[in-house]
mmCIF file of C-alpha atoms in Angstrom:
data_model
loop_
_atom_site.group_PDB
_atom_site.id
_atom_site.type_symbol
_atom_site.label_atom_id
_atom_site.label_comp_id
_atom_site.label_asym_id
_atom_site.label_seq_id
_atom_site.Cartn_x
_atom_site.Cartn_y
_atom_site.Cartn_z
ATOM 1 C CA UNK A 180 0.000 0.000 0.000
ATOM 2 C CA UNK A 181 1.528 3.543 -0.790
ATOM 3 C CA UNK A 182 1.505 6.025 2.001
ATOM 4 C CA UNK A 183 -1.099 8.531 2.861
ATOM 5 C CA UNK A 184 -0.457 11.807 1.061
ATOM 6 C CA UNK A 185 1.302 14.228 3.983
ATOM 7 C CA UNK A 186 -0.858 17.744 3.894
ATOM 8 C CA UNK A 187 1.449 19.844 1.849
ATOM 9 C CA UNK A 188 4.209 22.839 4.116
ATOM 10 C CA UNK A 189 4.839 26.039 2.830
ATOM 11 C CA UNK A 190 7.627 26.541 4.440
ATOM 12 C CA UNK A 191 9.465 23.038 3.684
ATOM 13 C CA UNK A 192 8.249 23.764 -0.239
ATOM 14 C CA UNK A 193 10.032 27.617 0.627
ATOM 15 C CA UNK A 194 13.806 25.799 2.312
ATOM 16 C CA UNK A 195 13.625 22.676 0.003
ATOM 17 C CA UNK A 196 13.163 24.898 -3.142
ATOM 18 C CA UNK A 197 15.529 27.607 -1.850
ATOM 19 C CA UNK A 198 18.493 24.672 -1.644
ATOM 20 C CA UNK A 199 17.006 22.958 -5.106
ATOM 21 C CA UNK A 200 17.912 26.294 -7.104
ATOM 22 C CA UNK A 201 21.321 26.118 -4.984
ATOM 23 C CA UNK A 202 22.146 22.767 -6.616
ATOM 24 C CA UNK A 203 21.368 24.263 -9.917
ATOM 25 C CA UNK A 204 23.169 27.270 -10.011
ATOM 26 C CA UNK A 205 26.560 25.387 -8.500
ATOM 27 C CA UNK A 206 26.003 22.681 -11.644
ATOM 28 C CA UNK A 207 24.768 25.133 -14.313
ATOM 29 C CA UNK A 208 26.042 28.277 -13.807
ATOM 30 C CA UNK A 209 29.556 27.948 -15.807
ATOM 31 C CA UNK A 210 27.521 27.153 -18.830
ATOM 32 C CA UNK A 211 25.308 30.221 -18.232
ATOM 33 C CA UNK A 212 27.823 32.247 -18.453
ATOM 34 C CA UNK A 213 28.606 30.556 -21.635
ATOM 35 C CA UNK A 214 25.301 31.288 -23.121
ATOM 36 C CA UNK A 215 24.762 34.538 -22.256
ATOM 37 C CA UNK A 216 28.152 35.487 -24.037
ATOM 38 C CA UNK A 217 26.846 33.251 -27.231
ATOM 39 C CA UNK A 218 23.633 35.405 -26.844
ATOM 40 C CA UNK A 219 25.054 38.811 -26.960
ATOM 41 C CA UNK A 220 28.610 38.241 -28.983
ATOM 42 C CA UNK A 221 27.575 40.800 -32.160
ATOM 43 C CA UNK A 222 27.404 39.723 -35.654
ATOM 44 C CA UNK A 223 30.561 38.896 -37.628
ATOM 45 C CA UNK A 224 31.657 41.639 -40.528
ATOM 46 C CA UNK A 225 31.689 39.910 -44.035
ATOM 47 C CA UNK A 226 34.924 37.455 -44.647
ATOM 48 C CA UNK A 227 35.336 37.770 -40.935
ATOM 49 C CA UNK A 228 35.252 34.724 -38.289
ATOM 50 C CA UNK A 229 32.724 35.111 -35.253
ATOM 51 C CA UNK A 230 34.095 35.948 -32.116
ATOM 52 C CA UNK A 231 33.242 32.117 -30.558
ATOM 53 C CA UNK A 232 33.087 29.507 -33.362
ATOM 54 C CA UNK A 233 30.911 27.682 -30.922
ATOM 55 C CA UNK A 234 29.987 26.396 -27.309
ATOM 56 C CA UNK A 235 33.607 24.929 -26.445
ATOM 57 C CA UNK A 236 35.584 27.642 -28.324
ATOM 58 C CA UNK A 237 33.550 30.495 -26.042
ATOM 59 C CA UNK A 238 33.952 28.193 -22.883
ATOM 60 C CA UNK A 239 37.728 28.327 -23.601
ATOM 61 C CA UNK A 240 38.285 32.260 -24.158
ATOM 62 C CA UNK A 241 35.799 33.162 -21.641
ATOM 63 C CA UNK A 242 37.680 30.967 -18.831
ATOM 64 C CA UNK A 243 41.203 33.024 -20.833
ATOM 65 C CA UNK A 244 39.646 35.882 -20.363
ATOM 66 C CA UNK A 245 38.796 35.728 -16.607
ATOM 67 C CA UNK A 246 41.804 34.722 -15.521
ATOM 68 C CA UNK A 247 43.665 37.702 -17.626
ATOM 69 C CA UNK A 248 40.915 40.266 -16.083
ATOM 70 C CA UNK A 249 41.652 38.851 -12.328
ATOM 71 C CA UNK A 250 44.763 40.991 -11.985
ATOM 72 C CA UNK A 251 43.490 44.315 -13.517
ATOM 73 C CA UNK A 252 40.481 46.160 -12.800
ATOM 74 C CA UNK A 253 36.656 45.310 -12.908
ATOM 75 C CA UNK A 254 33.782 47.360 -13.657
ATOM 76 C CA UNK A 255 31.670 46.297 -10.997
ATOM 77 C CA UNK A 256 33.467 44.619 -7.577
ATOM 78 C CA UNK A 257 30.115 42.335 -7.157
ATOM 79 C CA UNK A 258 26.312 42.157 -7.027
ATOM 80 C CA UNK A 259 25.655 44.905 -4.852
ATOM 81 C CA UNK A 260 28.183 47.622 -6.043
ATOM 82 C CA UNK A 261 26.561 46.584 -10.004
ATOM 83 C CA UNK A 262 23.200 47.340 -8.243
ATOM 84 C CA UNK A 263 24.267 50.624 -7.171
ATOM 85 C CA UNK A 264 25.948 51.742 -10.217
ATOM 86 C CA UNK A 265 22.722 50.894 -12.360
ATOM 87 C CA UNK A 266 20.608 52.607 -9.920
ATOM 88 C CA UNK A 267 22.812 55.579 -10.176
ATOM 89 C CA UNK A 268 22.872 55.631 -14.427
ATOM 90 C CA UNK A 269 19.587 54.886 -15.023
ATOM 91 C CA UNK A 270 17.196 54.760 -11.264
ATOM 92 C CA UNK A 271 15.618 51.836 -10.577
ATOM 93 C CA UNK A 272 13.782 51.716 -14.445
ATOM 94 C CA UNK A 273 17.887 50.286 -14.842
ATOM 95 C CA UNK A 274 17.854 47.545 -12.183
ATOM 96 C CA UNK A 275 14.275 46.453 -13.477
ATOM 97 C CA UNK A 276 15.267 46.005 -17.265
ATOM 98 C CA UNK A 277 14.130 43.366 -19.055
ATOM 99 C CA UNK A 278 11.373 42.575 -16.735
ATOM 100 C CA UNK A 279 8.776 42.165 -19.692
ATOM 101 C CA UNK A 280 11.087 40.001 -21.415
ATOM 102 C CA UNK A 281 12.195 37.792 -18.422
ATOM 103 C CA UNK A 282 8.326 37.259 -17.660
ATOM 104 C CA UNK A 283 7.647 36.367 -21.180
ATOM 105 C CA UNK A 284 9.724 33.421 -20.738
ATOM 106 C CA UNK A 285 10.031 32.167 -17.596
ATOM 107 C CA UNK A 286 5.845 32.456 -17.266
ATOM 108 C CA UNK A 287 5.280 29.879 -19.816
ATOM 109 C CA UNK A 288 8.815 28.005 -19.636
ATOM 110 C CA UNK A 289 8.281 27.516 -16.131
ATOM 111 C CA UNK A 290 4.686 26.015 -16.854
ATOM 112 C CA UNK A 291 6.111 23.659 -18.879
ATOM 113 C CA UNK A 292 9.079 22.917 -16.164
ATOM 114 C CA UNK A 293 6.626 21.639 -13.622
ATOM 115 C CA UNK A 294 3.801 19.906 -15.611
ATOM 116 C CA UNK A 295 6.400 17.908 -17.236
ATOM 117 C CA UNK A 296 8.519 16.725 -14.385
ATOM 118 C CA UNK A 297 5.060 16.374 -12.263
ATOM 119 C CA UNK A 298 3.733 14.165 -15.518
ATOM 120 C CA UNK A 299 7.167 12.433 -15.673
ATOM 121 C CA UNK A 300 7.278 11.622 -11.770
ATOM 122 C CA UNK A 301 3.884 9.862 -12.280
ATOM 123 C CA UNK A 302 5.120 8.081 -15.662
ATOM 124 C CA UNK A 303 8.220 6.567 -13.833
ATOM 125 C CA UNK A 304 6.285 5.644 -10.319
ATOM 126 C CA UNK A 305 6.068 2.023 -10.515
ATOM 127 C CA UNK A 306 2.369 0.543 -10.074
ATOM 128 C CA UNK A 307 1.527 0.566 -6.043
ATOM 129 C CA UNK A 308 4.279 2.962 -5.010
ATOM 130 C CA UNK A 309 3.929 6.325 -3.888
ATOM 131 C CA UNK A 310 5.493 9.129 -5.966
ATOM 132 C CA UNK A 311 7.382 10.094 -2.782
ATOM 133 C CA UNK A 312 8.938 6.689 -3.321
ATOM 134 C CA UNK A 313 10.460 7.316 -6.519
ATOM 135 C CA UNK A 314 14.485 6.745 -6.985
ATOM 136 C CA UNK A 315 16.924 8.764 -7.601
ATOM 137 C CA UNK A 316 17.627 7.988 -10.801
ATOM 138 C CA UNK A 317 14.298 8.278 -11.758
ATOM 139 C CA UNK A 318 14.301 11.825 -10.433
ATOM 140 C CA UNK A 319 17.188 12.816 -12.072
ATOM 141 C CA UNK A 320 15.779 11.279 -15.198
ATOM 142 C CA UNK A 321 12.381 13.211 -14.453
ATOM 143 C CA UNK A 322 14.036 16.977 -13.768
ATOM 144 C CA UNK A 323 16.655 16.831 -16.534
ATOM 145 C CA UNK A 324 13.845 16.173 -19.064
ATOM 146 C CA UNK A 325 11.869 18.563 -17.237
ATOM 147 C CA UNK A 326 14.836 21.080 -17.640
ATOM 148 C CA UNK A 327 15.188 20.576 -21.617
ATOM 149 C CA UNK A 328 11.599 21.067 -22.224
ATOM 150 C CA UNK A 329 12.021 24.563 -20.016
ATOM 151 C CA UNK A 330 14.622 25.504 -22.269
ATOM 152 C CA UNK A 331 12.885 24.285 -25.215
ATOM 153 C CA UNK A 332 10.375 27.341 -24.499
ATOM 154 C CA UNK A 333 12.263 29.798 -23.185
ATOM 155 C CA UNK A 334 15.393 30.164 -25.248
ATOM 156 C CA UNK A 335 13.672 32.355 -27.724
ATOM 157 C CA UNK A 336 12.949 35.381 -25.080
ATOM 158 C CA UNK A 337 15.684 34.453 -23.297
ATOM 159 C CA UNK A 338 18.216 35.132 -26.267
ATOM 160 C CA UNK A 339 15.978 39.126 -26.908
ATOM 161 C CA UNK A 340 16.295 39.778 -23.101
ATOM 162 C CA UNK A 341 20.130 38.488 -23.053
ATOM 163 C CA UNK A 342 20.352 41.342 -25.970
ATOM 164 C CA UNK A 343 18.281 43.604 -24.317
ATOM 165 C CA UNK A 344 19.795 43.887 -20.878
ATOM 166 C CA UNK A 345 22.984 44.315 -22.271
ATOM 167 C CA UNK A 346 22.704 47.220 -24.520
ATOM 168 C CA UNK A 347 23.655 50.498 -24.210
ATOM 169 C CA UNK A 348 20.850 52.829 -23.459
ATOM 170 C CA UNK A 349 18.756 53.800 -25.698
ATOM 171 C CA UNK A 350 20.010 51.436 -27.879
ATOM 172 C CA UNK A 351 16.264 50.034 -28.230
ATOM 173 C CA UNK A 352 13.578 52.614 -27.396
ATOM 174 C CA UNK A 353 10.434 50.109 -28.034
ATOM 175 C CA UNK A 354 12.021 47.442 -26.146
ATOM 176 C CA UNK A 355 12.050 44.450 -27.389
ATOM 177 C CA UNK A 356 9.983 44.814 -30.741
ATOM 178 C CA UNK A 357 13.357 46.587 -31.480
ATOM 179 C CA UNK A 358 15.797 43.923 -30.514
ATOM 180 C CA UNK A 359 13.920 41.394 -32.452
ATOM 181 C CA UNK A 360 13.466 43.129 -35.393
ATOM 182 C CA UNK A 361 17.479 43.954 -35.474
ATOM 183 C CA UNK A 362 17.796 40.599 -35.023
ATOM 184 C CA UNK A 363 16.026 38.812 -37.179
ATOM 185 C CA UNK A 364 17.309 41.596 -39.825
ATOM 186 C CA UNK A 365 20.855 41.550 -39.346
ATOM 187 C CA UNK A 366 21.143 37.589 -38.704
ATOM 188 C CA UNK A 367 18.004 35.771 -39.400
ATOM 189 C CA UNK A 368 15.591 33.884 -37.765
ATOM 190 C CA UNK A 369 17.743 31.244 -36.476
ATOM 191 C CA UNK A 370 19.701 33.855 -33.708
ATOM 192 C CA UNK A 371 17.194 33.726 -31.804
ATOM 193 C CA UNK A 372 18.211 30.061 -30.709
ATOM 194 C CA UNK A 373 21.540 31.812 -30.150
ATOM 195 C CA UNK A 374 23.391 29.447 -27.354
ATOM 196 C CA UNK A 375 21.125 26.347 -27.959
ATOM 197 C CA UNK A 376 23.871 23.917 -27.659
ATOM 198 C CA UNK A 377 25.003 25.088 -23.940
ATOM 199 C CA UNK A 378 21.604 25.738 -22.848
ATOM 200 C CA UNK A 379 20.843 22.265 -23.739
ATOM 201 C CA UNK A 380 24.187 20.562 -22.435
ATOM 202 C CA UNK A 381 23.679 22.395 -19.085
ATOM 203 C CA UNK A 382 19.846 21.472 -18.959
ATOM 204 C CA UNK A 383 19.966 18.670 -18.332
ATOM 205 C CA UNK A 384 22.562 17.947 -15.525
ATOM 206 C CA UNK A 385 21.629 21.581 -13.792
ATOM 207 C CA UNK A 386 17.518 20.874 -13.849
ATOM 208 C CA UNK A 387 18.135 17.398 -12.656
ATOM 209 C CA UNK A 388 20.542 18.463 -9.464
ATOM 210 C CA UNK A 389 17.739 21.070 -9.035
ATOM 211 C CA UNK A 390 14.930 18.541 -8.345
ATOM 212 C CA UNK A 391 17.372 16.125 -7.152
ATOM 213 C CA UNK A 392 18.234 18.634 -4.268
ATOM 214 C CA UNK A 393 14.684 19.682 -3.606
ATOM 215 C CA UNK A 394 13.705 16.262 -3.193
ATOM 216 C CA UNK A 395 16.149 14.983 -0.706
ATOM 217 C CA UNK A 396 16.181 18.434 1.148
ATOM 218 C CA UNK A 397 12.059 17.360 1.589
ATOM 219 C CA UNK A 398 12.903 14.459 2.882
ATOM 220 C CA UNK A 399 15.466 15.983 5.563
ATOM 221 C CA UNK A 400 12.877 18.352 6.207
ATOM 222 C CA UNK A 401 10.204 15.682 7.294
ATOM 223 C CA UNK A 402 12.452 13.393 9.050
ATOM 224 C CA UNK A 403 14.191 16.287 10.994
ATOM 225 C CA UNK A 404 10.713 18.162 11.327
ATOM 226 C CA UNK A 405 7.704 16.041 10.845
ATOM 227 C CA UNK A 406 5.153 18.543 12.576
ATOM 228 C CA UNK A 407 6.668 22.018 10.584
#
């Protein structure tokens, strides 16, 4: 018989989820990097080579560049001092840019995140076992998946807001009707999957560690605390 369904917690959804997007950043964040530099490098002049040839070649010079920029100075000396520095240039319209953009895909990627790992989860649960049961394989197997079909949505906006957010300003004055007409102008339709090949090597891994990490943290959580 498969256990009774435990009334759902807030606040173990709140820590578990809070230390499944930890395990995803720590796997998936070098490749992020990777993307958004794929996403933003600027067309190549005729009879001229593109700055990365591809997903590896960007990987390399990126981790070249890093260590070269180490010893001289930075524009920003972390996350808070950026946050300043935009608020100063442009108020807090600067620290807020690319909301639209970011909401037009994570809103429906993130639909699709969920409904396919929850439909996966109930695909792998073998007949008379709880979905709480399930292995960890078969979570890993379940999130990944779940993780390339997020992707599969959202690299589109993701590529216009990468574009966006790093433009000078007033580069694009009707947001991003302007960044994907240059776009699709100056490089075709086909930019806009700009990074697919990183985004889709660090899906998988990343998404999986993600619900990999919720799911044991929930487990913790109602051994350690059964009445939170």
């Amino acid at each position: 018989m498969a256990e009774e369904a435990k009334p759902i917690s807030p606040l173990k959804n709140l820590l578990a989820g809070g230390f499944g997007g930890m395990c995803l950043v720590f796997v998936g964040h070098p490749l992020d990097t990777v993307k958004v530099r794929l996403q933003t490098q600027p067309p190549s002049l005729p009879g001229q080579p593109s700055m990365y040839s591809g997903t590896f070649d960007c990987f390399r010079k990126t981790l070249v560049r890093e260590i070269q920029a180490s010893s001289g100075e930075t524009k920003y000396t972390g996350a808070l001092d950026c946050a300043k520095k935009l608020y100063q240039e442009s108020g807090i319209r600067g620290i807020y840019k690319g909301t639209v953009l970011t909401l037009m895909r994570d809103v429906p990627a993130s639909g699709m995140y969920f409904m396919t790992y929850e439909w996966l989860k109930n695909i792998l649960t073998p007949e008379g076992k709880s979905v709480s049961e399930l292995s960890v394989p078969r979570i890993l197997v379940a999130g990944g998946i779940a993780g390339i079909f997020n992707w599969a949505v959202a690299i589109p906006p993701d590529v216009l807001k990468s574009r966006f957010q790093t433009a000078p300003p007033g580069k694009y004055p009707n947001g991003f009707r302007d960044v994907l007409r240059e776009l699709i102008r100056d490089e075709g339709v086909t930019s806009l999957y700009k990074g697919f090949n990183a985004v889709m090597i660090r899906a998988f891994p990343a998404n999986a560690a993600c619900f990999l990490g919720f799911e044991v943290a929930m487990k913790f959580l109602n051994w350690a605390t059964p009445n939170l």
